[in-house]
């Protein structure tokens, strides 16, 4: 629950349950071994041992493609031999992660029968040579590698916008499919050069365009008559878009409360300090902080765009005068 996301917490729980299942299978297999073979293992093998082994392997392994000659493995169909092999490689596991790492992905040289790591760009003298572990989200770095990067342009936070229940539910489901609009939307973090434009779809900044299109369908009085492709505030969409942006702000503020620093503090608030806090508390807070920053950046863009669109609304006084002239 400290991870602040039901989706991520669910994945963590599934991983733990999977490891408990593996533990039971290992214990049953060990029980069938001769006593002298079990003794050679050096003692009892349980959940903690397998957890240590899993963390060690996941955080250091590399995945490479290896073309295996069928003659090397007799009596095995070559189609059954996996081309992708996940393995531990001495020395390679010393390479730290950076999304700007100069090392190219490791590959297996079939002619030399060697695993090769080469640089794809020049590295300044005296600088650390790093390898990108992949376009992973922060929760993946935390779960599989035991750290949370401060700067990760590939991080995403997925939000799910539920289809409103009621008489229009079937119609909305059909319109979503017809226009190819998802209900799950990925929010991205801010990065250098992400200045919010004044007009067009770029005025959304970090916000996903499909999120606005989705909310237009849900909030419009007649979803069949709206212009889903009009830029924010254009094509008669001003009122609907203002309501949609207000909804986005409410959603993001609700998500921010899940990652608040006060919610994570266990001292002085009557909460019992969990056992893991002293071991990985700093890592979990680093992850929560990264999600707060991501959400706050998206919330800022939503607030700024709504403020600009509100300036396009006719004032109450002007509207009143216009109605009097019509009379």
Short mmCIF file of C-alpha atoms in Angstrom, two decimals:
data_model
loop_
_atom_site.label_atom_id
_atom_site.label_comp_id
_atom_site.label_asym_id
_atom_site.label_seq_id
_atom_site.Cartn_x
_atom_site.Cartn_y
_atom_site.Cartn_z
CA UNK A 1 0.00 0.00 0.00
CA UNK A 2 2.97 2.33 0.60
CA UNK A 3 3.61 2.25 -3.16
CA UNK A 4 0.50 4.42 -3.58
CA UNK A 5 -0.89 2.53 -6.58
CA UNK A 6 -3.27 -0.43 -6.52
CA UNK A 7 -1.88 -1.60 -9.85
CA UNK A 8 1.76 -1.60 -8.69
CA UNK A 9 0.85 -3.04 -5.29
CA UNK A 10 -1.03 -5.83 -7.05
CA UNK A 11 2.00 -6.67 -9.19
CA UNK A 12 4.22 -6.76 -6.10
CA UNK A 13 1.78 -9.04 -4.29
CA UNK A 14 1.58 -11.35 -7.32
CA UNK A 15 5.39 -11.58 -7.39
CA UNK A 16 5.48 -12.51 -3.70
CA UNK A 17 2.74 -15.12 -4.10
CA UNK A 18 4.58 -16.58 -7.09
CA UNK A 19 7.73 -16.87 -5.01
CA UNK A 20 5.84 -18.62 -2.19
CA UNK A 21 4.48 -21.09 -4.75
CA UNK A 22 8.02 -21.71 -5.99
CA UNK A 23 9.20 -22.17 -2.39
CA UNK A 24 6.65 -24.93 -1.80
CA UNK A 25 7.65 -26.66 -5.05
CA UNK A 26 11.34 -26.48 -4.14
CA UNK A 27 10.71 -27.88 -0.66
CA UNK A 28 8.74 -30.79 -2.11
CA UNK A 29 11.52 -31.49 -4.62
CA UNK A 30 14.21 -31.33 -1.92
CA UNK A 31 12.26 -33.74 0.26
CA UNK A 32 12.58 -36.37 -2.47
CA UNK A 33 16.38 -36.08 -2.62
CA UNK A 34 18.68 -38.46 -0.72
CA UNK A 35 19.70 -37.10 2.67
CA UNK A 36 23.38 -36.78 1.72
CA UNK A 37 22.42 -34.65 -1.32
CA UNK A 38 20.21 -32.36 0.80
CA UNK A 39 23.03 -31.94 3.30
CA UNK A 40 25.37 -30.81 0.52
CA UNK A 41 23.21 -27.71 0.07
CA UNK A 42 24.54 -26.38 3.35
CA UNK A 43 21.26 -26.14 5.22
CA UNK A 44 17.59 -25.34 4.89
CA UNK A 45 16.44 -23.64 1.68
CA UNK A 46 13.38 -21.44 2.17
CA UNK A 47 11.56 -18.33 1.02
CA UNK A 48 14.29 -15.90 2.10
CA UNK A 49 16.93 -17.84 0.19
CA UNK A 50 14.86 -17.86 -2.99
CA UNK A 51 14.02 -14.18 -2.56
CA UNK A 52 17.73 -13.37 -2.30
CA UNK A 53 18.48 -15.48 -5.39
CA UNK A 54 15.62 -13.89 -7.36
CA UNK A 55 16.70 -10.34 -6.48
CA UNK A 56 20.31 -11.15 -7.32
CA UNK A 57 19.42 -12.63 -10.70
CA UNK A 58 16.82 -10.02 -11.73
CA UNK A 59 19.08 -7.10 -10.85
CA UNK A 60 22.18 -8.41 -12.66
CA UNK A 61 21.01 -10.56 -15.57
CA UNK A 62 21.16 -9.55 -19.23
CA UNK A 63 19.05 -10.79 -22.12
CA UNK A 64 20.82 -11.71 -25.36
CA UNK A 65 19.96 -13.52 -28.57
CA UNK A 66 22.01 -16.66 -29.10
CA UNK A 67 21.69 -18.76 -32.23
CA UNK A 68 22.27 -22.34 -31.11
CA UNK A 69 23.38 -24.89 -33.67
CA UNK A 70 21.03 -27.91 -33.52
CA UNK A 71 24.03 -30.26 -33.63
CA UNK A 72 25.15 -28.96 -30.23
CA UNK A 73 21.96 -30.20 -28.57
CA UNK A 74 21.07 -33.61 -30.04
CA UNK A 75 17.56 -35.03 -29.87
CA UNK A 76 16.05 -31.55 -29.42
CA UNK A 77 13.96 -29.77 -32.04
CA UNK A 78 15.71 -26.49 -32.93
CA UNK A 79 12.35 -24.71 -32.81
CA UNK A 80 12.15 -25.51 -29.09
CA UNK A 81 15.44 -23.76 -28.34
CA UNK A 82 14.75 -20.18 -27.18
CA UNK A 83 16.65 -17.48 -29.05
CA UNK A 84 16.45 -15.03 -26.15
CA UNK A 85 18.60 -16.17 -23.25
CA UNK A 86 18.60 -14.41 -19.88
CA UNK A 87 21.92 -14.99 -18.15
CA UNK A 88 24.42 -13.71 -15.61
CA UNK A 89 27.59 -12.32 -17.20
CA UNK A 90 30.64 -11.55 -15.03
CA UNK A 91 31.88 -7.95 -15.34
CA UNK A 92 28.78 -6.89 -17.31
CA UNK A 93 26.80 -6.84 -14.06
CA UNK A 94 29.06 -4.01 -12.83
CA UNK A 95 27.57 -1.60 -15.39
CA UNK A 96 25.22 0.89 -13.75
CA UNK A 97 22.09 2.24 -15.41
CA UNK A 98 21.66 5.54 -17.20
CA UNK A 99 19.09 6.32 -19.88
CA UNK A 100 21.93 8.26 -21.52
CA UNK A 101 24.35 5.34 -21.20
CA UNK A 102 26.98 5.14 -23.96
CA UNK A 103 27.02 1.33 -24.04
CA UNK A 104 25.05 -0.49 -26.69
CA UNK A 105 22.92 -3.46 -25.57
CA UNK A 106 25.02 -6.61 -24.95
CA UNK A 107 25.01 -9.11 -27.81
CA UNK A 108 26.42 -12.57 -28.41
CA UNK A 109 29.05 -12.86 -31.14
CA UNK A 110 28.45 -16.30 -32.64
CA UNK A 111 31.77 -16.33 -34.51
CA UNK A 112 33.84 -15.49 -31.44
CA UNK A 113 31.47 -17.29 -29.05
CA UNK A 114 31.63 -14.29 -26.73
CA UNK A 115 29.24 -11.85 -25.08
CA UNK A 116 30.16 -8.38 -26.34
CA UNK A 117 29.48 -4.97 -24.78
CA UNK A 118 30.60 -2.07 -26.97
CA UNK A 119 30.19 1.68 -26.71
CA UNK A 120 27.81 3.36 -29.14
CA UNK A 121 29.08 6.87 -28.44
CA UNK A 122 32.18 8.59 -27.11
CA UNK A 123 32.54 8.81 -23.35
CA UNK A 124 34.38 11.77 -21.78
CA UNK A 125 37.66 10.84 -20.14
CA UNK A 126 37.19 9.86 -16.51
CA UNK A 127 33.39 9.51 -16.78
CA UNK A 128 31.48 6.39 -15.76
CA UNK A 129 30.53 4.06 -18.60
CA UNK A 130 26.87 3.15 -18.16
CA UNK A 131 24.34 0.88 -19.81
CA UNK A 132 20.64 1.60 -20.28
CA UNK A 133 18.61 -1.15 -18.63
CA UNK A 134 15.73 -0.34 -20.96
CA UNK A 135 12.71 1.97 -21.24
CA UNK A 136 11.39 0.95 -17.84
CA UNK A 137 9.03 2.68 -15.46
CA UNK A 138 10.19 3.66 -11.98
CA UNK A 139 8.23 0.89 -10.28
CA UNK A 140 10.03 -1.63 -12.51
CA UNK A 141 13.42 -0.25 -11.51
CA UNK A 142 12.36 -0.42 -7.88
CA UNK A 143 11.01 -3.95 -8.06
CA UNK A 144 13.62 -5.60 -10.26
CA UNK A 145 16.77 -3.54 -9.68
CA UNK A 146 16.36 -2.13 -6.18
CA UNK A 147 16.67 1.57 -6.99
CA UNK A 148 14.57 4.45 -8.28
CA UNK A 149 16.19 6.84 -10.80
CA UNK A 150 15.78 10.56 -10.19
CA UNK A 151 15.55 11.34 -13.91
CA UNK A 152 13.58 8.87 -15.99
CA UNK A 153 11.88 10.11 -19.19
CA UNK A 154 10.37 6.65 -19.69
CA UNK A 155 8.40 6.65 -16.43
CA UNK A 156 4.62 6.49 -16.80
CA UNK A 157 1.64 6.53 -14.46
CA UNK A 158 -1.48 4.89 -15.88
CA UNK A 159 -4.94 6.17 -14.99
CA UNK A 160 -8.16 4.39 -15.82
CA UNK A 161 -11.25 6.48 -16.56
CA UNK A 162 -14.34 4.39 -15.94
CA UNK A 163 -17.24 4.60 -18.39
CA UNK A 164 -20.19 6.30 -16.62
CA UNK A 165 -22.89 3.83 -15.67
CA UNK A 166 -26.48 4.34 -16.70
CA UNK A 167 -28.56 4.57 -19.86
CA UNK A 168 -25.69 5.96 -21.95
CA UNK A 169 -23.15 3.31 -20.96
CA UNK A 170 -23.69 1.05 -23.99
CA UNK A 171 -23.64 4.05 -26.37
CA UNK A 172 -20.41 5.37 -24.85
CA UNK A 173 -18.75 1.96 -25.07
CA UNK A 174 -19.66 1.81 -28.75
CA UNK A 175 -18.36 5.33 -29.45
CA UNK A 176 -15.08 4.57 -27.68
CA UNK A 177 -14.53 1.54 -29.90
CA UNK A 178 -15.66 3.40 -33.02
CA UNK A 179 -13.18 6.23 -32.48
CA UNK A 180 -10.37 4.07 -31.09
CA UNK A 181 -10.30 5.88 -27.74
CA UNK A 182 -8.97 3.93 -24.72
CA UNK A 183 -10.07 4.37 -21.13
CA UNK A 184 -6.53 3.81 -19.85
CA UNK A 185 -4.16 6.74 -20.27
CA UNK A 186 -0.46 7.03 -19.48
CA UNK A 187 0.82 10.21 -17.84
CA UNK A 188 4.47 11.09 -18.47
CA UNK A 189 6.94 13.15 -16.44
CA UNK A 190 8.18 16.60 -17.33
CA UNK A 191 11.50 16.95 -19.09
CA UNK A 192 13.64 19.71 -20.56
CA UNK A 193 11.96 21.41 -23.51
CA UNK A 194 8.41 20.54 -22.44
CA UNK A 195 7.15 24.14 -22.53
CA UNK A 196 3.37 24.29 -22.96
CA UNK A 197 2.35 25.78 -26.32
CA UNK A 198 -0.35 28.46 -26.58
CA UNK A 199 -2.59 26.79 -29.15
CA UNK A 200 -3.49 23.53 -30.86
CA UNK A 201 -3.18 20.10 -29.32
CA UNK A 202 0.30 21.01 -28.05
CA UNK A 203 -1.44 23.30 -25.54
CA UNK A 204 -2.22 20.16 -23.51
CA UNK A 205 1.45 19.97 -22.54
CA UNK A 206 2.04 16.67 -20.78
CA UNK A 207 -1.62 15.63 -20.78
CA UNK A 208 -2.55 12.78 -23.18
CA UNK A 209 -4.77 13.99 -26.06
CA UNK A 210 -6.77 10.77 -25.86
CA UNK A 211 -7.69 11.60 -22.25
CA UNK A 212 -9.37 14.83 -23.38
CA UNK A 213 -11.17 13.02 -26.23
CA UNK A 214 -12.36 10.37 -23.78
CA UNK A 215 -13.74 12.93 -21.32
CA UNK A 216 -15.42 14.84 -24.13
CA UNK A 217 -17.48 11.76 -24.88
CA UNK A 218 -18.34 11.21 -21.23
CA UNK A 219 -19.25 14.83 -20.40
CA UNK A 220 -20.92 16.13 -23.57
CA UNK A 221 -24.75 16.36 -23.45
CA UNK A 222 -24.87 14.68 -26.87
CA UNK A 223 -21.65 12.64 -27.41
CA UNK A 224 -22.68 11.86 -30.98
CA UNK A 225 -22.58 15.53 -32.01
CA UNK A 226 -19.19 16.66 -30.67
CA UNK A 227 -15.99 17.28 -32.61
CA UNK A 228 -13.49 14.87 -31.07
CA UNK A 229 -10.68 16.04 -33.34
CA UNK A 230 -10.98 19.76 -32.57
CA UNK A 231 -8.04 21.26 -30.68
CA UNK A 232 -8.66 22.13 -27.01
CA UNK A 233 -11.27 24.88 -26.75
CA UNK A 234 -11.92 24.93 -30.51
CA UNK A 235 -14.82 23.73 -32.66
CA UNK A 236 -17.50 24.51 -30.10
CA UNK A 237 -15.71 22.41 -27.48
CA UNK A 238 -14.90 25.25 -25.06
CA UNK A 239 -17.50 24.50 -22.38
CA UNK A 240 -17.02 20.73 -22.56
CA UNK A 241 -13.23 21.08 -22.46
CA UNK A 242 -13.37 23.35 -19.42
CA UNK A 243 -15.45 20.74 -17.62
CA UNK A 244 -13.09 17.99 -18.79
CA UNK A 245 -10.01 19.87 -17.50
CA UNK A 246 -11.73 20.47 -14.17
CA UNK A 247 -12.38 16.72 -14.01
CA UNK A 248 -8.72 16.01 -14.81
CA UNK A 249 -7.61 18.34 -12.02
CA UNK A 250 -9.89 16.55 -9.55
CA UNK A 251 -8.55 13.15 -10.64
CA UNK A 252 -4.91 14.21 -10.36
CA UNK A 253 -5.40 15.79 -6.94
CA UNK A 254 -6.98 12.54 -5.76
CA UNK A 255 -4.00 10.56 -7.05
CA UNK A 256 -1.56 13.01 -5.45
CA UNK A 257 -3.13 12.35 -2.06
CA UNK A 258 -2.12 8.68 -2.43
CA UNK A 259 1.52 9.73 -2.67
CA UNK A 260 1.55 12.50 -0.06
CA UNK A 261 4.57 12.62 2.26
CA UNK A 262 2.23 12.86 5.26
CA UNK A 263 0.53 9.61 4.29
CA UNK A 264 3.91 7.86 4.23
CA UNK A 265 5.10 9.25 7.60
CA UNK A 266 4.79 6.68 10.39
CA UNK A 267 6.06 8.77 13.30
CA UNK A 268 3.74 10.90 15.39
CA UNK A 269 0.55 9.88 13.58
CA UNK A 270 -0.40 6.74 15.46
CA UNK A 271 0.63 4.42 12.63
CA UNK A 272 2.71 1.33 13.31
CA UNK A 273 6.11 1.45 11.62
CA UNK A 274 6.39 -1.49 9.18
CA UNK A 275 9.36 -3.85 9.42
CA UNK A 276 10.58 -2.94 5.94
CA UNK A 277 10.80 0.78 6.69
CA UNK A 278 14.38 0.71 8.03
CA UNK A 279 15.58 -1.38 5.07
CA UNK A 280 13.88 0.10 2.01
CA UNK A 281 11.93 3.07 3.36
CA UNK A 282 14.20 5.56 1.56
CA UNK A 283 13.74 3.71 -1.75
CA UNK A 284 9.96 3.64 -1.41
CA UNK A 285 9.89 7.35 -0.57
CA UNK A 286 12.10 8.06 -3.61
CA UNK A 287 9.54 6.25 -5.78
CA UNK A 288 6.63 8.10 -4.17
CA UNK A 289 8.44 11.40 -4.67
CA UNK A 290 8.93 10.66 -8.38
CA UNK A 291 5.21 9.95 -8.76
CA UNK A 292 4.32 13.17 -6.93
CA UNK A 293 6.53 15.13 -9.31
CA UNK A 294 4.97 13.42 -12.35
CA UNK A 295 1.41 14.09 -11.18
CA UNK A 296 2.16 17.66 -10.15
CA UNK A 297 3.65 18.44 -13.58
CA UNK A 298 0.51 17.13 -15.32
CA UNK A 299 -1.74 18.96 -12.85
CA UNK A 300 0.12 22.23 -13.51
CA UNK A 301 -0.44 21.86 -17.26
CA UNK A 302 -4.16 21.17 -16.72
CA UNK A 303 -4.54 24.25 -14.49
CA UNK A 304 -2.68 26.51 -16.93
CA UNK A 305 -4.70 25.35 -19.95
CA UNK A 306 -8.03 25.73 -18.13
CA UNK A 307 -7.05 29.27 -17.06
CA UNK A 308 -6.26 30.20 -20.69
CA UNK A 309 -9.50 28.69 -21.99
CA UNK A 310 -11.52 30.53 -19.35
CA UNK A 311 -10.27 33.80 -20.83
CA UNK A 312 -12.13 32.92 -24.02
CA UNK A 313 -15.46 32.72 -22.22
CA UNK A 314 -17.67 35.80 -22.65
CA UNK A 315 -18.03 37.73 -19.39
CA UNK A 316 -21.35 37.53 -17.52
CA UNK A 317 -21.91 41.25 -18.04
CA UNK A 318 -21.28 41.03 -21.79
CA UNK A 319 -23.58 38.04 -22.07
CA UNK A 320 -26.31 39.90 -20.14
CA UNK A 321 -26.07 42.94 -22.45
CA UNK A 322 -26.21 40.68 -25.49
CA UNK A 323 -29.40 39.03 -24.20
CA UNK A 324 -31.00 42.45 -23.50
CA UNK A 325 -30.23 43.59 -27.06
CA UNK A 326 -31.85 40.43 -28.39
CA UNK A 327 -34.99 41.22 -26.41
#
